Coordinates of C-alpha atoms in Angstrom, one line a residue:
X247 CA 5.9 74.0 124.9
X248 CA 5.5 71.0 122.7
X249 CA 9.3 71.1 121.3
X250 CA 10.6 71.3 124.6
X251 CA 8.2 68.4 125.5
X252 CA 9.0 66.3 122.7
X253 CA 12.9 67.2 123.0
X254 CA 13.0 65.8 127.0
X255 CA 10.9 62.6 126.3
X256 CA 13.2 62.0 123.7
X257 CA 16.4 63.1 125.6
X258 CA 15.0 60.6 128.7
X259 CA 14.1 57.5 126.1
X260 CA 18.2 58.0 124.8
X261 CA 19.9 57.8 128.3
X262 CA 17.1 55.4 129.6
X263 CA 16.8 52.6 126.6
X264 CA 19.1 49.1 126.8
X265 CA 19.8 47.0 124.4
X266 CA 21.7 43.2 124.1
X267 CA 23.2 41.7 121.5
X268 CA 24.8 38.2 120.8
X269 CA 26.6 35.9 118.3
X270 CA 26.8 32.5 118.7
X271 CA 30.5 32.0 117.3
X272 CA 34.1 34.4 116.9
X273 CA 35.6 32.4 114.2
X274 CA 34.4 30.4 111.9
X275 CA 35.3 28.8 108.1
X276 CA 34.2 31.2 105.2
X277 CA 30.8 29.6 103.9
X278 CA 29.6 28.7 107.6
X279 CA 26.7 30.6 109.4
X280 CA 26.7 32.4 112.2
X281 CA 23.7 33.5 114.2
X282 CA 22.9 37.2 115.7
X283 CA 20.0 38.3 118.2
X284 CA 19.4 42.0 119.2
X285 CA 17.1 43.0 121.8
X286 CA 16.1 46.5 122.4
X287 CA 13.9 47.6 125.8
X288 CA 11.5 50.2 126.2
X289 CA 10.9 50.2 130.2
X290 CA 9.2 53.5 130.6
X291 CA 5.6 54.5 130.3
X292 CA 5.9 56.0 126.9
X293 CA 6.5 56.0 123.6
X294 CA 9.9 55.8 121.5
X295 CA 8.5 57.2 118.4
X296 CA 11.8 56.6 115.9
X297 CA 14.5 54.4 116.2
X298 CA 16.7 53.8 113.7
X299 CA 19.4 51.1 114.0
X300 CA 22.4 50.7 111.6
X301 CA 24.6 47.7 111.5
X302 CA 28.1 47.0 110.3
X303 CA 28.7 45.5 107.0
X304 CA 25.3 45.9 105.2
X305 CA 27.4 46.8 102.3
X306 CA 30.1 44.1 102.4
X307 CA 30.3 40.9 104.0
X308 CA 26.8 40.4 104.8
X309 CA 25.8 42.4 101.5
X310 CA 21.7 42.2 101.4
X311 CA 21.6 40.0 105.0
X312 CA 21.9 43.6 107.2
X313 CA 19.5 46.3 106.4
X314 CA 19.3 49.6 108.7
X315 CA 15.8 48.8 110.7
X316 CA 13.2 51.8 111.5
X317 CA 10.5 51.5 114.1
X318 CA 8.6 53.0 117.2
X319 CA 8.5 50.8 120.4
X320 CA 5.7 51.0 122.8
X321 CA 5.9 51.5 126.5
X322 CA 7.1 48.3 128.4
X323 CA 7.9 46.2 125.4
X324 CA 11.0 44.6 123.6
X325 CA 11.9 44.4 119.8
X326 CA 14.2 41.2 118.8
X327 CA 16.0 40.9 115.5
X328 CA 17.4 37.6 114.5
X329 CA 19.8 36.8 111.7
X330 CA 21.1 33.5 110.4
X331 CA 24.7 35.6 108.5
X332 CA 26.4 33.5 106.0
X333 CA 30.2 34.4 106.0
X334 CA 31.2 34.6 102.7
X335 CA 34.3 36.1 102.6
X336 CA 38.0 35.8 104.7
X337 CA 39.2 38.5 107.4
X338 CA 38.0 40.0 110.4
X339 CA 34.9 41.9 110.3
X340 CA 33.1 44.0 112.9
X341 CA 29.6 42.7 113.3
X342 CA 25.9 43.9 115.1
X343 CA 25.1 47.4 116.0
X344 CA 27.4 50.5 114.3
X345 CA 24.9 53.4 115.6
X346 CA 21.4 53.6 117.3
X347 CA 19.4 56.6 116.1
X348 CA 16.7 58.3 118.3
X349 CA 14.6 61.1 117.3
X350 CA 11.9 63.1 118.9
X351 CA 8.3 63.3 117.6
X352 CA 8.4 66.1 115.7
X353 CA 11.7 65.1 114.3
X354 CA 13.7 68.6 115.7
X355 CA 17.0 66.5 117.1
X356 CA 18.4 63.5 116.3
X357 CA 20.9 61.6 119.0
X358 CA 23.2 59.0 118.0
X359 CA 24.1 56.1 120.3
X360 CA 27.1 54.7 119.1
X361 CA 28.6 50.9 120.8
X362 CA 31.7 51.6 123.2
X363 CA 32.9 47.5 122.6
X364 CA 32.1 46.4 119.2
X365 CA 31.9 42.7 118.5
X366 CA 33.9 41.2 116.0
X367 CA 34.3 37.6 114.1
X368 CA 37.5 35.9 112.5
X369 CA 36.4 34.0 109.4
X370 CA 39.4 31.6 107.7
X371 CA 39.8 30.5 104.4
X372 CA 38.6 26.9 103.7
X373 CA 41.4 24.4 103.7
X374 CA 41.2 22.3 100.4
X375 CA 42.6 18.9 100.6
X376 CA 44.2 17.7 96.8
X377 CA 44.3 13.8 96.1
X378 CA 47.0 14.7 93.7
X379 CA 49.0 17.4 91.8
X380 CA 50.0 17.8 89.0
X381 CA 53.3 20.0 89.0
X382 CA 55.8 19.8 85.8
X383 CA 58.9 19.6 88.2
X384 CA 61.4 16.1 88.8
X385 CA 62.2 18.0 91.6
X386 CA 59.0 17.9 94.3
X387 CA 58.7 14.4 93.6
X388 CA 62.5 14.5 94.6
X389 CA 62.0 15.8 97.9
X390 CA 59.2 13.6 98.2
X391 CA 61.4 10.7 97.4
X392 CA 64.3 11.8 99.8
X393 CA 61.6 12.7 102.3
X394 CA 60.5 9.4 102.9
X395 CA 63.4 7.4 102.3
X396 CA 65.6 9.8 104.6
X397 CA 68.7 8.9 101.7
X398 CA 70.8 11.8 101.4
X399 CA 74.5 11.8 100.6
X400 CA 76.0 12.2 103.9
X401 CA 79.6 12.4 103.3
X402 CA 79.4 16.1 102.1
X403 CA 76.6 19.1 103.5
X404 CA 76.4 22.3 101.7
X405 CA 75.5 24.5 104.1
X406 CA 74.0 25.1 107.5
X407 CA 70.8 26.2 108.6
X408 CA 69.2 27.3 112.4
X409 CA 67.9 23.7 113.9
X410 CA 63.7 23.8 113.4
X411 CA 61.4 21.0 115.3
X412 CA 61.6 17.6 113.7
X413 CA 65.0 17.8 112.8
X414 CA 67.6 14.8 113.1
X415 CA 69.9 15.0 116.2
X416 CA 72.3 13.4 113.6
X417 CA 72.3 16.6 111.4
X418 CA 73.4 18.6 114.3
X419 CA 76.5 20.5 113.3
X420 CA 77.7 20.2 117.4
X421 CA 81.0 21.8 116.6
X422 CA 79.7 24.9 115.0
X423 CA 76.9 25.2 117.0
X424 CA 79.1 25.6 120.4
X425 CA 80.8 28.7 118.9
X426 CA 78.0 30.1 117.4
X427 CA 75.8 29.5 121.3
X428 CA 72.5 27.7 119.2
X429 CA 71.4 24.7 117.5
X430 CA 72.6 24.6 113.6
X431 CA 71.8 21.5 111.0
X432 CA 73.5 20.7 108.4
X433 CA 71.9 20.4 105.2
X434 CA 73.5 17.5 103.3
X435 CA 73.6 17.1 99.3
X436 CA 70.7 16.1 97.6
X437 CA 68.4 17.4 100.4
X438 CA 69.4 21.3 100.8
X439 CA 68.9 21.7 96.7
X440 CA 65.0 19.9 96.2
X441 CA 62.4 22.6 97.7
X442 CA 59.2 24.1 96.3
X443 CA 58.8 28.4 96.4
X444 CA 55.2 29.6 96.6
X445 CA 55.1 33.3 95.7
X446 CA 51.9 34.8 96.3
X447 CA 51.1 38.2 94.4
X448 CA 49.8 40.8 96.9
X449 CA 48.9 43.9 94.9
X450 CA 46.4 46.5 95.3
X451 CA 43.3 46.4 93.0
X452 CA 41.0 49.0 92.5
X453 CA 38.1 46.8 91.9
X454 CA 35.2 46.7 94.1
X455 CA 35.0 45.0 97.5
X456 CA 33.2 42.4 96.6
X457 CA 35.2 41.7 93.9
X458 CA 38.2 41.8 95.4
X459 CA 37.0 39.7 98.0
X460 CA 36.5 37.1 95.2
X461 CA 39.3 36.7 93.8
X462 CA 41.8 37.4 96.7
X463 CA 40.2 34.3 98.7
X464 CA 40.5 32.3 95.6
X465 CA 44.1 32.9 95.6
X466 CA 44.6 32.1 99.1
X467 CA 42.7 28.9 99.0
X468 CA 44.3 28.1 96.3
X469 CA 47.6 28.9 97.6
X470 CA 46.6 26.9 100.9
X471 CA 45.9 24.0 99.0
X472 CA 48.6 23.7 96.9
X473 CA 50.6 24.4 100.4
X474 CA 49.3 21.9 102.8
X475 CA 49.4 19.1 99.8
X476 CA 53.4 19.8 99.8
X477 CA 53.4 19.4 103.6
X478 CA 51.8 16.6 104.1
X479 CA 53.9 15.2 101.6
X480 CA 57.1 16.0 103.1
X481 CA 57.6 18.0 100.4
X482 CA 59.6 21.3 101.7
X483 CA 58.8 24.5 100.7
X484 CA 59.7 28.3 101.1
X485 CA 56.6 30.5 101.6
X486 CA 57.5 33.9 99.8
X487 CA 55.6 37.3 99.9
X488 CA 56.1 41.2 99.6
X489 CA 54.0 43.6 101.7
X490 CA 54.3 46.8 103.4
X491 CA 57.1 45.5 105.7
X492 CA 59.0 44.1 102.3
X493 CA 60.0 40.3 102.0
X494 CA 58.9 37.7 103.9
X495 CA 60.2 34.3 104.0
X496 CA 58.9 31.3 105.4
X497 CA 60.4 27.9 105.4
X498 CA 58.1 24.8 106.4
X499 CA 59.1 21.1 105.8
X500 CA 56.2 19.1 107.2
X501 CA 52.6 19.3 107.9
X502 CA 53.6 20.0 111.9
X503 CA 55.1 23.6 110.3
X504 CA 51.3 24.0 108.1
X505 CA 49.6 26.2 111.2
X506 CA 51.7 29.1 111.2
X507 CA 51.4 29.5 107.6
X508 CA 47.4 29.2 108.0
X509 CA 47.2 31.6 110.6
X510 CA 49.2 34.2 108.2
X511 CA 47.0 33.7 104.9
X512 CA 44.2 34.1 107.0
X513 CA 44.6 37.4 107.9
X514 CA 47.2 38.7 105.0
X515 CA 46.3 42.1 103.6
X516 CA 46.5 42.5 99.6
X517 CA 47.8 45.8 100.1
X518 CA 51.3 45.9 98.0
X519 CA 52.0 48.2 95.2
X520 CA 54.8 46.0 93.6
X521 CA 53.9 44.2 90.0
X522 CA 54.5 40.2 90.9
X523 CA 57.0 40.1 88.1
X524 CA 59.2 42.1 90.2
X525 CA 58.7 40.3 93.5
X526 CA 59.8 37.0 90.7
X527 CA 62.7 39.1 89.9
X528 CA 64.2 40.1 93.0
X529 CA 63.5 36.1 94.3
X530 CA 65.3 35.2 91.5
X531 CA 68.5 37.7 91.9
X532 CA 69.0 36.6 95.6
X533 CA 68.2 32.8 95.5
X534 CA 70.8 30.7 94.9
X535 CA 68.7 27.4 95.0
X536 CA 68.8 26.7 91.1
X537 CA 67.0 23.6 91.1
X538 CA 63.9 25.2 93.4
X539 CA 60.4 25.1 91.8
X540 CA 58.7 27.6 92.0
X541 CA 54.4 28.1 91.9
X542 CA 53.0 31.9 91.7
X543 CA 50.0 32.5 92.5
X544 CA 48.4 36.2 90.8
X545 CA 45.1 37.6 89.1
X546 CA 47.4 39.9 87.5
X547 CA 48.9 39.0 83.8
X548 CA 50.3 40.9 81.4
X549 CA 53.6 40.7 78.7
X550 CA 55.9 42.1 81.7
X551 CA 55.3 39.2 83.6
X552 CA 55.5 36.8 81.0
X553 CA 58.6 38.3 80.0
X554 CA 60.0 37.6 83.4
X555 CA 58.4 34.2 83.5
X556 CA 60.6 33.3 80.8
X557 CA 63.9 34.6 81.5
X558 CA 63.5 32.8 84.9
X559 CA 62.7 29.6 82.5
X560 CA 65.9 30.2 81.1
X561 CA 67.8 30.0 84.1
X562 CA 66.6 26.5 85.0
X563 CA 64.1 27.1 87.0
X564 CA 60.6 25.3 86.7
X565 CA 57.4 27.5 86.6
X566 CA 53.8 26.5 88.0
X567 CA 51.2 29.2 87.2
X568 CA 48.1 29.5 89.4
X569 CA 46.1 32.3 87.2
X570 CA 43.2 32.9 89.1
X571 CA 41.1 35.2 86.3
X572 CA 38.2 37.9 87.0
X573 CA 36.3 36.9 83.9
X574 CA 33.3 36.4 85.6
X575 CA 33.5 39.1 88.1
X576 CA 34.5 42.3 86.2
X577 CA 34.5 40.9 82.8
X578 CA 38.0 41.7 81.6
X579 CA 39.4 39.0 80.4
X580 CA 41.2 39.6 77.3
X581 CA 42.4 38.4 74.0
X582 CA 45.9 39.5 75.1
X583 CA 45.7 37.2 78.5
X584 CA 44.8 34.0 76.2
X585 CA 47.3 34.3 74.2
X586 CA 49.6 34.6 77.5
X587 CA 48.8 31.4 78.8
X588 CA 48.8 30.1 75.6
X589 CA 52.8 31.2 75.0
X590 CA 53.7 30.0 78.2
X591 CA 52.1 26.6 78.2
X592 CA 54.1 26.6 74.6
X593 CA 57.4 27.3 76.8
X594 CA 56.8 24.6 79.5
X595 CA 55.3 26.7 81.9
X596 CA 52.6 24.4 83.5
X597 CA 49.1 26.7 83.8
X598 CA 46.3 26.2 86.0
X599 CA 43.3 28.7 85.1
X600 CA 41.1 28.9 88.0
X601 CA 38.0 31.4 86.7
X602 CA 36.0 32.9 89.9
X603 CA 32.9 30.0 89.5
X604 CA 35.2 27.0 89.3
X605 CA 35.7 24.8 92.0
X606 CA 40.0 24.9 93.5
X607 CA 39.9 21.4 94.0
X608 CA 39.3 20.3 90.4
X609 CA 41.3 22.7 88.8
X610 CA 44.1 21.5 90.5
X611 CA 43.9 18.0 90.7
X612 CA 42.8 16.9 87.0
X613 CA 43.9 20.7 85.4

């Protein structure tokens, strides 16, 4: 009889135990802390001889902070767990309780409790403000110059564009925009031509999680930085990427447009297979903006991309390389990748070498 026994107490403990969990924020900035409680009840007369509780992320986010906990829990009684979590990388992430294991005292069965609602946290990248910037291009400070002078040669436009928030009534193209049933602005000479494209490389990496995680936020904060510092500055820019869905554009012209971009690099997925070079490529075919500036952001350099670096110098454009490099993460940095930057600073190609222990802000501002 003692199986059957130990097979009901157990079966009554697993329908009969509670349990309560709590975190004290949703979202937060990556590097902040977040606290986690989890109670677990025993309110019958005897014993739960194993529990066994397993927890999201042990082996990612919150590497060495969540460790599967083992115990018994006497009759009457509660067992608390508190964790102080430090959120050290960007994305959403499912946190507390993945499955509850109960087994019977002579360890026969085994029944799983898993959550039906599963708590989850947002963490963001860190926005890092630059004093300066050092970009090799006449044509940001440009923009910046036409920005906050508002002198543009009136007397001819170039083309037209959809009307976006902060736009002159003046620039209103009334006449076109009657036929065409919504607002269109005219974009004038010497304003349409001075614009900044960021192009951020999305590829897949077959690195580990953690190391992904590494370098990916570093480009995004990097990106992020570099992006707010143009907005702020009224310095416009287009916001280029490729992903499963192909290209997206987006066009922002003031630090009122920053939060929508934000929200995007926040949760953006580095889940393309396209080599950046061609991303450059195809930007390049289809642009028609030849005095646009362009930054790319990618861990990923080899000759092809050089290769396409400099053709693109040849056509007139000016090149800002953010190289964020794995040296110190997977050890791969190369002989080959050293020379890379090397030829390309040679070329006029400004380079800023951010390695995964170096802080964004310094890099950039004093490169």
């Amino acid at each position: 009889m003692l199986p059957f026994v130990s097979i009901a107490i157990t079966s009554i403990a697993f329908v009969r135990f509670k349990y309560v969990q709590d975190i004290d924020k949703r979202s937060v900035v990556k590097g902040e802390e977040i606290n986690y409680t989890l109670s677990i009840h025993n309110e019958d007369f005897f014993l739960y001889p194993y529990i066994k509780i397993n927890f999201f992320n042990n082996d990612t986010i919150f590497s060495n902070q969540f460790e599967p906990q083992c115990f018994s829990l006497l009759p009457f009684k509660k067992k608390t767990f508190s964790y102080k979590l430090c959120c050290k990388y960007r994305g959403d992430f499912f946190v507390g309780v993945k499955s509850i294991e109960f087994e019977d005292y002579l360890g026969i069965v085994k029944f799983v409790h898993e959550p039906i609602s599963i708590k989850e946290i947002t963490v963001y990248p860190r926005l890092i403000k630059l004093d300066s910037l050092k970009l090799k291009t006449d044509y940001l400070s440009e923009s910046h110059a036409l920005s906050n002078s508002r002198f543009e040669n009136t007397l001819t436009f170039s083309d037209v564009r959809k009307y976006t928030y902060g736009d002159s009534m003046k620039k209103i193209h009334w006449k076109l925009s009657s036929k065409m049933n919504e607002l269109l602005v005219k974009n004038f000479e010497g304003s349409s031509h001075a614009s900044s494209a960021i192009l951020l490389d999305l590829k897949k990496s077959n690195r580990s999680f953690e190391e992904n995680s590494i370098i990916e936020d570093m480009l995004i904060e990097a990106s992020i930085a570099v992006i707010y510092y143009c907005l702020v500055n009224w310095i416009p820019i287009n916001f280029i990427y490729y992903n499963s869905k192909g290209f997206n554009t987006i066009e922002a012209k003031n630090a009122l447009e920053f939060k929508e971009i934000y929200e995007i690099l926040s949760g953006i997925k580095f889940e393309n297979t396209m080599d950046i070079k061609d991303v450059l490529n195809i930007y390049v075919k289809n642009s028609v903006l030849k005095k646009t500036s362009i930054l790319l952001f990618t861990s990923n350099l080899d000759y092809g991309l050089y290769d396409e670096i400099y053709k693109t110098k040849l056509m007139g454009y000016d090149i800002n390389l953010v190289y964020v490099c794995p040296k110190h993460v997977v050890n791969t940095a190369s002989f080959e990748v050293n020379n890379i930057l090397n030829e390309l600073l040679e070329i006029g190609v400004m380079v800023y070498k951010i390695q995964t222990e170096d802080d964004i802000k310094n890099v950039l501002e004093y490169r």
